[in-house]
PDB file of C-alpha atoms in Angstrom:
ATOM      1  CA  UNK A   1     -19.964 -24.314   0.149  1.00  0.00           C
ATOM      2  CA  UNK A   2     -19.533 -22.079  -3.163  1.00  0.00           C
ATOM      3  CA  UNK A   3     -19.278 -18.937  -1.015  1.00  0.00           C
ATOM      4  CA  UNK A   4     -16.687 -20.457   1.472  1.00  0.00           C
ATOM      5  CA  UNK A   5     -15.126 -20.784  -1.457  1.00  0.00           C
ATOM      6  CA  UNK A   6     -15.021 -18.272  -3.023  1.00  0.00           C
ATOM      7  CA  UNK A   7     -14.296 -16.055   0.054  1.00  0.00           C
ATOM      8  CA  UNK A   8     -11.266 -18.541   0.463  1.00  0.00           C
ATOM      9  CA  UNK A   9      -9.802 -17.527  -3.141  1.00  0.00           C
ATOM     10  CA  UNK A  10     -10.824 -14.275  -1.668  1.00  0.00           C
ATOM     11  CA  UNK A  11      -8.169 -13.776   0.781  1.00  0.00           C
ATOM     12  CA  UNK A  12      -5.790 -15.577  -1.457  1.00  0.00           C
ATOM     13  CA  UNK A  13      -6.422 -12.622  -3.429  1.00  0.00           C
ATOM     14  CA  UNK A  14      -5.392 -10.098  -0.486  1.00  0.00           C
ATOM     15  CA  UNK A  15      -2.453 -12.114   0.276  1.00  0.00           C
ATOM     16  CA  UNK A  16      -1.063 -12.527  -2.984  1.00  0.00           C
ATOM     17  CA  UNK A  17      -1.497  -8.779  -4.079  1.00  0.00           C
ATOM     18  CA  UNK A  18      -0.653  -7.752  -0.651  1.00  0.00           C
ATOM     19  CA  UNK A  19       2.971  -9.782  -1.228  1.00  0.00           C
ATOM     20  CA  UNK A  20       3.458  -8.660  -5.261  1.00  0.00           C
ATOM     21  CA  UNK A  21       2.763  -4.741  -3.773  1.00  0.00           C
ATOM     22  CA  UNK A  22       5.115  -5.302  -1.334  1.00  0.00           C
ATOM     23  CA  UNK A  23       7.678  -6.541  -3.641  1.00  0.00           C
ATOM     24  CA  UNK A  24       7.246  -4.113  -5.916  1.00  0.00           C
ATOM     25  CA  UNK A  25       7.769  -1.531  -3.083  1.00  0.00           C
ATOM     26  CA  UNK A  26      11.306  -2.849  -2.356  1.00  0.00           C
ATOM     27  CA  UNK A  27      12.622  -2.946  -6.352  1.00  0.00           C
ATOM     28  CA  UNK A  28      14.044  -0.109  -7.331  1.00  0.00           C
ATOM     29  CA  UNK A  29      12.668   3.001  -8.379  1.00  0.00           C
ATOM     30  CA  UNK A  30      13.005   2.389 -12.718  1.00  0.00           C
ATOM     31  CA  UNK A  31       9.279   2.506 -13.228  1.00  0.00           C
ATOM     32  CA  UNK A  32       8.265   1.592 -16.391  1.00  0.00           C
ATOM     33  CA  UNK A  33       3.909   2.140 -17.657  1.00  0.00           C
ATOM     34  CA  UNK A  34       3.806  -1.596 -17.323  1.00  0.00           C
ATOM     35  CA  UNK A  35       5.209  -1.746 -13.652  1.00  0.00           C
ATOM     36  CA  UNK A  36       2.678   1.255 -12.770  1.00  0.00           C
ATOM     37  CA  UNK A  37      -0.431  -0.218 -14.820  1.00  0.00           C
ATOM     38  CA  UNK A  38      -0.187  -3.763 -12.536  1.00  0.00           C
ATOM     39  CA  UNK A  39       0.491  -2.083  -9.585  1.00  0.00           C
ATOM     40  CA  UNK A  40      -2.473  -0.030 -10.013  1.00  0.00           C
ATOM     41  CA  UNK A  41      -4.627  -3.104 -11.268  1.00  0.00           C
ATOM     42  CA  UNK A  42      -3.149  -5.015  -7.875  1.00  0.00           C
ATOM     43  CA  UNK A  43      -3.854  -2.364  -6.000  1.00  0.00           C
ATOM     44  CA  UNK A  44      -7.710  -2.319  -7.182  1.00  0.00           C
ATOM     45  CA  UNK A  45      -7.557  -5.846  -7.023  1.00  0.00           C
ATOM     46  CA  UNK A  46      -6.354  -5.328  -2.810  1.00  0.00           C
ATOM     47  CA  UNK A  47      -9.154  -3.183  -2.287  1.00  0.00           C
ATOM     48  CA  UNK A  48     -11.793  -5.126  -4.153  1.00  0.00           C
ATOM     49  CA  UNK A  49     -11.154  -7.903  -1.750  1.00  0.00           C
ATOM     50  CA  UNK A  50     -10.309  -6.196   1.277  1.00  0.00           C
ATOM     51  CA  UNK A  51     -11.754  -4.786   4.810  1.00  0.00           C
ATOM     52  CA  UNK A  52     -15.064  -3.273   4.812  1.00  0.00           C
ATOM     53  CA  UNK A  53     -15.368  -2.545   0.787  1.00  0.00           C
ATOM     54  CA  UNK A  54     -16.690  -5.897   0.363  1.00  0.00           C
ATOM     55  CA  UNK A  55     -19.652  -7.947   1.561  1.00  0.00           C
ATOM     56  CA  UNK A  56     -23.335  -9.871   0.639  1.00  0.00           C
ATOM     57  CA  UNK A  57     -25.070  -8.475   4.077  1.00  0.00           C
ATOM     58  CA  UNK A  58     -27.672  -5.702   3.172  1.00  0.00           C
ATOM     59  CA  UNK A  59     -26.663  -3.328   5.618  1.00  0.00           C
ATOM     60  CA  UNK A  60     -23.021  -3.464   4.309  1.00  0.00           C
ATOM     61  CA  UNK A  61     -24.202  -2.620   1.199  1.00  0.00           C
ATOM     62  CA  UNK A  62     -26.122   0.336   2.474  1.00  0.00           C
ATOM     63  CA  UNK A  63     -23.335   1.543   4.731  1.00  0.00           C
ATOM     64  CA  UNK A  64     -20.254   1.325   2.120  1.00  0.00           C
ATOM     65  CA  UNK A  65     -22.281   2.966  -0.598  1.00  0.00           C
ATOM     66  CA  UNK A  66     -23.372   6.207   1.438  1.00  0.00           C
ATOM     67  CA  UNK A  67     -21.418   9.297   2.349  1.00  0.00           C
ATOM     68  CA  UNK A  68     -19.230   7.594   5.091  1.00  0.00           C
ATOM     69  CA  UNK A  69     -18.849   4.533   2.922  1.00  0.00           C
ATOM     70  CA  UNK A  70     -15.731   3.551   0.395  1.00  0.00           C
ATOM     71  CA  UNK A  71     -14.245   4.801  -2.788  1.00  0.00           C
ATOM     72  CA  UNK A  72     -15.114   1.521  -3.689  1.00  0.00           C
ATOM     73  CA  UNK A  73     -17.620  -1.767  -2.935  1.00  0.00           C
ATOM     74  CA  UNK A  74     -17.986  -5.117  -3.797  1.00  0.00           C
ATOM     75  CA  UNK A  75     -21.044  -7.401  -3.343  1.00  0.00           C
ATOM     76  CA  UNK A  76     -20.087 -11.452  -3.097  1.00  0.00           C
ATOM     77  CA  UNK A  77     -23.313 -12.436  -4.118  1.00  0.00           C
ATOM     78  CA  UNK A  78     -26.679 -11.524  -5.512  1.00  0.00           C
ATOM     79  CA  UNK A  79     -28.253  -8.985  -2.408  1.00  0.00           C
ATOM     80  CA  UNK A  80     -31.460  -7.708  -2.336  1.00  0.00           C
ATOM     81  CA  UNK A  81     -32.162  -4.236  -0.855  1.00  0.00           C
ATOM     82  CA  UNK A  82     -35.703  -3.863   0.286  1.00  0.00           C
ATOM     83  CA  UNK A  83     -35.794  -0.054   0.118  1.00  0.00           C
ATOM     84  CA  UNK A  84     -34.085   2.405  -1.937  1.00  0.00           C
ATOM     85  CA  UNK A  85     -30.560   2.949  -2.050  1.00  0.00           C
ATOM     86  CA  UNK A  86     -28.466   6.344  -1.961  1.00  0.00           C
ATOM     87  CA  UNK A  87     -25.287   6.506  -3.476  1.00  0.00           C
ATOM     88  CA  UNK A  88     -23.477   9.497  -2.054  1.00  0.00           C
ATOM     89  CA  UNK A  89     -20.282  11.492  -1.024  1.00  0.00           C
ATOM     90  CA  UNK A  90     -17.261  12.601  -3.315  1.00  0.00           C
ATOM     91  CA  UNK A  91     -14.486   9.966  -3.142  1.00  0.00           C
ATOM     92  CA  UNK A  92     -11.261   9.822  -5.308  1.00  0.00           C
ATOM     93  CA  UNK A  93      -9.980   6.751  -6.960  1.00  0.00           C
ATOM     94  CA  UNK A  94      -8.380   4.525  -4.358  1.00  0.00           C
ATOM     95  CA  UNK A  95      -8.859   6.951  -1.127  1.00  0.00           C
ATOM     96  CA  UNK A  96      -6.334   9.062  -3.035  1.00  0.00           C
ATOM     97  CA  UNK A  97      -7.032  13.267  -2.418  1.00  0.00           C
ATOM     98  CA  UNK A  98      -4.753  13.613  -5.152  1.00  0.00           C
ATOM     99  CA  UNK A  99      -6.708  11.055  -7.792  1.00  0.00           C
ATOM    100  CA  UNK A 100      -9.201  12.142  -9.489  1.00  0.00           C
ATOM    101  CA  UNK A 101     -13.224  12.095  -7.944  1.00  0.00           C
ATOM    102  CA  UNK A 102     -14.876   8.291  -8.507  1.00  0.00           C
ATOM    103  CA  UNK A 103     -16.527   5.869  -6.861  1.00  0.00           C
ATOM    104  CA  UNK A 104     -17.405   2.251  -8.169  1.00  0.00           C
ATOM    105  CA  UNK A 105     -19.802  -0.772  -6.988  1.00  0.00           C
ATOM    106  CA  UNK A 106     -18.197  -4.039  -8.678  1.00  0.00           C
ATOM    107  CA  UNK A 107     -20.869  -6.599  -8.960  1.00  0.00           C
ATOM    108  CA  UNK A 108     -18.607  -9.101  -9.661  1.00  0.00           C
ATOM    109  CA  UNK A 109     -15.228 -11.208  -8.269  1.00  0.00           C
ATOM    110  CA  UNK A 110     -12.485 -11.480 -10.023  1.00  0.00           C
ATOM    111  CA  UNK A 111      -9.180 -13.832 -10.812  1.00  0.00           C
ATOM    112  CA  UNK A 112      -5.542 -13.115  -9.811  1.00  0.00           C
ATOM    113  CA  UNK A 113      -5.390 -12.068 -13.689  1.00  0.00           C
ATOM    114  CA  UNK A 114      -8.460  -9.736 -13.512  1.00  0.00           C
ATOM    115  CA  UNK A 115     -10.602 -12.110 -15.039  1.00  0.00           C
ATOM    116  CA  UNK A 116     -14.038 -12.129 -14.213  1.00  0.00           C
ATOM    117  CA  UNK A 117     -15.266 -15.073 -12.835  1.00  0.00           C
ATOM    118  CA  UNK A 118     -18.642 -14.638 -11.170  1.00  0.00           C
ATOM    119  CA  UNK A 119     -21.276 -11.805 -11.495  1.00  0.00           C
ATOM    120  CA  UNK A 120     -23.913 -10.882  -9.179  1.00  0.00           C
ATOM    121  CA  UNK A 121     -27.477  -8.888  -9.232  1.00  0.00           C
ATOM    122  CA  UNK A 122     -28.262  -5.977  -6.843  1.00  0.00           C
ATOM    123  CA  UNK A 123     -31.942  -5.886  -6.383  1.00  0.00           C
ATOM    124  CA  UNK A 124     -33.395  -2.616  -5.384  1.00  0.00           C
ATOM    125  CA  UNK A 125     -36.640  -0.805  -5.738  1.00  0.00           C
ATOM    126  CA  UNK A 126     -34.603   2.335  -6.688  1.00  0.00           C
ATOM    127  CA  UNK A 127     -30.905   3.379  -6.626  1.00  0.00           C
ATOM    128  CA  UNK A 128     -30.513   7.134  -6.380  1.00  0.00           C
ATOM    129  CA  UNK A 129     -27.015   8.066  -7.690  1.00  0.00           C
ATOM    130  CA  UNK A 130     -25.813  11.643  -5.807  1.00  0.00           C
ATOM    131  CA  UNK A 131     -22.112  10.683  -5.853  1.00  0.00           C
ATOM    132  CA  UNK A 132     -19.897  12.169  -8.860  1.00  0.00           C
ATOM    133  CA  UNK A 133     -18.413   9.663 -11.589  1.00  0.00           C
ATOM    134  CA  UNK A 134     -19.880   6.731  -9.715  1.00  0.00           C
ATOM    135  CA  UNK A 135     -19.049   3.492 -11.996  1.00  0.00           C
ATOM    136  CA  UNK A 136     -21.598   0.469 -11.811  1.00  0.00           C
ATOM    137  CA  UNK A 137     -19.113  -2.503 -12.928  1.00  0.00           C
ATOM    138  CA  UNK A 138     -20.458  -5.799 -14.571  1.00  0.00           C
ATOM    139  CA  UNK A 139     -23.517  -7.595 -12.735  1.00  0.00           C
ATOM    140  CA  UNK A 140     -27.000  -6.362 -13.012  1.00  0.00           C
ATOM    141  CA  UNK A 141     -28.972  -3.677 -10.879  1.00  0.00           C
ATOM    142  CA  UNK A 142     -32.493  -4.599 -10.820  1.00  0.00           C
ATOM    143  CA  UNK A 143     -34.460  -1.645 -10.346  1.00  0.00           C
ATOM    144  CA  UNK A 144     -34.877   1.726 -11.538  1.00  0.00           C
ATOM    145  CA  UNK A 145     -31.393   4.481 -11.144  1.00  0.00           C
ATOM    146  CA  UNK A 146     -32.419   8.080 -10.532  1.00  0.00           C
ATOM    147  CA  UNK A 147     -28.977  10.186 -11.523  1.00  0.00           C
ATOM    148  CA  UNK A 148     -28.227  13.218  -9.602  1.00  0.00           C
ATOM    149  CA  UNK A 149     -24.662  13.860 -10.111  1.00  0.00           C
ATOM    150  CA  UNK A 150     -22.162  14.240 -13.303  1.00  0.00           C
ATOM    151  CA  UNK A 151     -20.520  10.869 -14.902  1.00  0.00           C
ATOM    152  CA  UNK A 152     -22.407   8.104 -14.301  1.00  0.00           C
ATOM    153  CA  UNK A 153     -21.314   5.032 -15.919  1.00  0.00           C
ATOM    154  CA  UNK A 154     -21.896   1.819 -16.651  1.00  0.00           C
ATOM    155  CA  UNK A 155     -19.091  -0.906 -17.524  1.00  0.00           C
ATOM    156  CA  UNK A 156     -20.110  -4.129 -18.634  1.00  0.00           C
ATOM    157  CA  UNK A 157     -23.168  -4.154 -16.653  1.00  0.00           C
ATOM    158  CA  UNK A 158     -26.957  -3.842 -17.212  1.00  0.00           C
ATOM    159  CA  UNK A 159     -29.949  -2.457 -15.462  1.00  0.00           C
ATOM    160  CA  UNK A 160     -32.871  -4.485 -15.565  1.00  0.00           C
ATOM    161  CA  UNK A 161     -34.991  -1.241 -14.832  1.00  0.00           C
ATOM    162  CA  UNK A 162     -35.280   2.523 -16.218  1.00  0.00           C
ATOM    163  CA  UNK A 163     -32.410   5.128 -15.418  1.00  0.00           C
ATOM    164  CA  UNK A 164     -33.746   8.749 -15.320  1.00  0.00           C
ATOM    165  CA  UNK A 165     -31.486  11.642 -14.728  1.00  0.00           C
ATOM    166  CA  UNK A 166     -32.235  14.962 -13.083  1.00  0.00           C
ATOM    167  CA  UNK A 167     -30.993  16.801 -16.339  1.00  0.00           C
ATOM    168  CA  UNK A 168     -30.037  17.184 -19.463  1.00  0.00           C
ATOM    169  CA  UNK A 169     -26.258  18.352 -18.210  1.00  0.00           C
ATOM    170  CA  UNK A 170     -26.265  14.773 -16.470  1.00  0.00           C
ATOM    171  CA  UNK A 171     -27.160  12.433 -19.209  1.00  0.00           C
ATOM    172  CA  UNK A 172     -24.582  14.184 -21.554  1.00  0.00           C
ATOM    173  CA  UNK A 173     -21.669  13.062 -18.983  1.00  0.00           C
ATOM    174  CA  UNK A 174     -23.235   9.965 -18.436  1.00  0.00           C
ATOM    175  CA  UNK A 175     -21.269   6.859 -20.269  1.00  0.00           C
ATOM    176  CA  UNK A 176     -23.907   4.013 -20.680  1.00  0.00           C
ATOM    177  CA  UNK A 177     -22.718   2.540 -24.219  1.00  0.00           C
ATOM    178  CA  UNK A 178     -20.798   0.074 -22.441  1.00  0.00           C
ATOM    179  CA  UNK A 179     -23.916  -1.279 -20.044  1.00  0.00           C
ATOM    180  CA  UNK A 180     -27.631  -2.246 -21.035  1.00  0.00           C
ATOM    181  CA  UNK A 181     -30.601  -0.347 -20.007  1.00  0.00           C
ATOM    182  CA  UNK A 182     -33.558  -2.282 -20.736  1.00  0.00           C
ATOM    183  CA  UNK A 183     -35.914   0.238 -19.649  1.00  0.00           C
ATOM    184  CA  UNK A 184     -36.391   3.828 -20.553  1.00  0.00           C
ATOM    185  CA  UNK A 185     -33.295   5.742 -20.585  1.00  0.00           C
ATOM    186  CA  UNK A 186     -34.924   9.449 -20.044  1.00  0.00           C
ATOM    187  CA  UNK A 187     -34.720  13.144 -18.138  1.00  0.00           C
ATOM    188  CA  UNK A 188     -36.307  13.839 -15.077  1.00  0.00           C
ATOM    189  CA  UNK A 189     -39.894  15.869 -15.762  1.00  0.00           C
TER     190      UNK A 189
END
């Protein structure tokens, strides 16, 4: 009943943001940093909630987060993985070519105000990270990370495991002061 629920404030979501971005669209063109910071928020907000980006099935999870996958996924609950995962492909923030390279995995659902409301655990015997600036947001990853590409981060999120990265290049770009690692946080020998 919880997750009917919560998929049901789900689409809210997508219909609310999908009518503010569509107002916004028809205003006029005087945009201000506050217009352009909650469209942008909206926008993630759209995407978060939307199509194929989001889902609790394995699979999903497999399929969004490898090089055919999204910019961007969402789990709706806790999953567990029963192999490793890869992480890979170059995407840009929000599909845009233009936008600089990232890539997130939000463990976590959100209110129409960006709160966060729920998170959830990704349980895996090993995610190995080969996309660029790929952001793990809030939630926990059980399981060890194995880093193979520049600017891993984590936001508000912890890893219940070790993270080891292929080099010392890697770990420098790396932005973990924001997550917990309660493991070993190390270089690859």
């Amino acid at each position: 009943m919880l997750n009917e629920l919560n998929r049901k404030r789900g689409l809210l979501l997508v219909v609310c943001a999908s009518f503010i971005i569509m107002v916004a669209g028809c205003g006029n063109n005087d945009n201000t940093a506050e217009k352009e910071s909650t469209a942008s928020s909206v926008a993630e907000s759209t995407e978060v909630v939307s199509g194929a980006s989001i889902s609790s099935k394995p699979e999903d999870v497999v399929a969004g987060l490898s090089a055919d996958g999204n910019w961007i996924f969402a789990i709706t609950d806790d999953v567990t993985l029963p192999e490793d995962l890869v992480v890979s492909g170059t995407f840009h923030d929000k599909d845009d070519e233009s936008a600089d390279v990232y890539r997130k995995l939000a463990l976590y659902a959100q209110d129409a105000d960006h709160k966060v409301t729920a998170e959830y655990t990704l349980t895996v015997p090993t995610m190995v990270v080969e996309s660029p600036n790929f952001k793990v947001e809030n939630g926990t990853v059980i399981g060890n990370i194995e880093v193979k590409a520049e600017g891993f981060t984590l936001a508000n999120s912890t890893v219940e495991g070790n993270v080891t990265f292929d080099s010392q290049e890697l770990m420098d770009s790396a932005k973990l002061n924001e997550g917990t690692v309660t493991g070993e946080t190390a270089i690859a020998e």
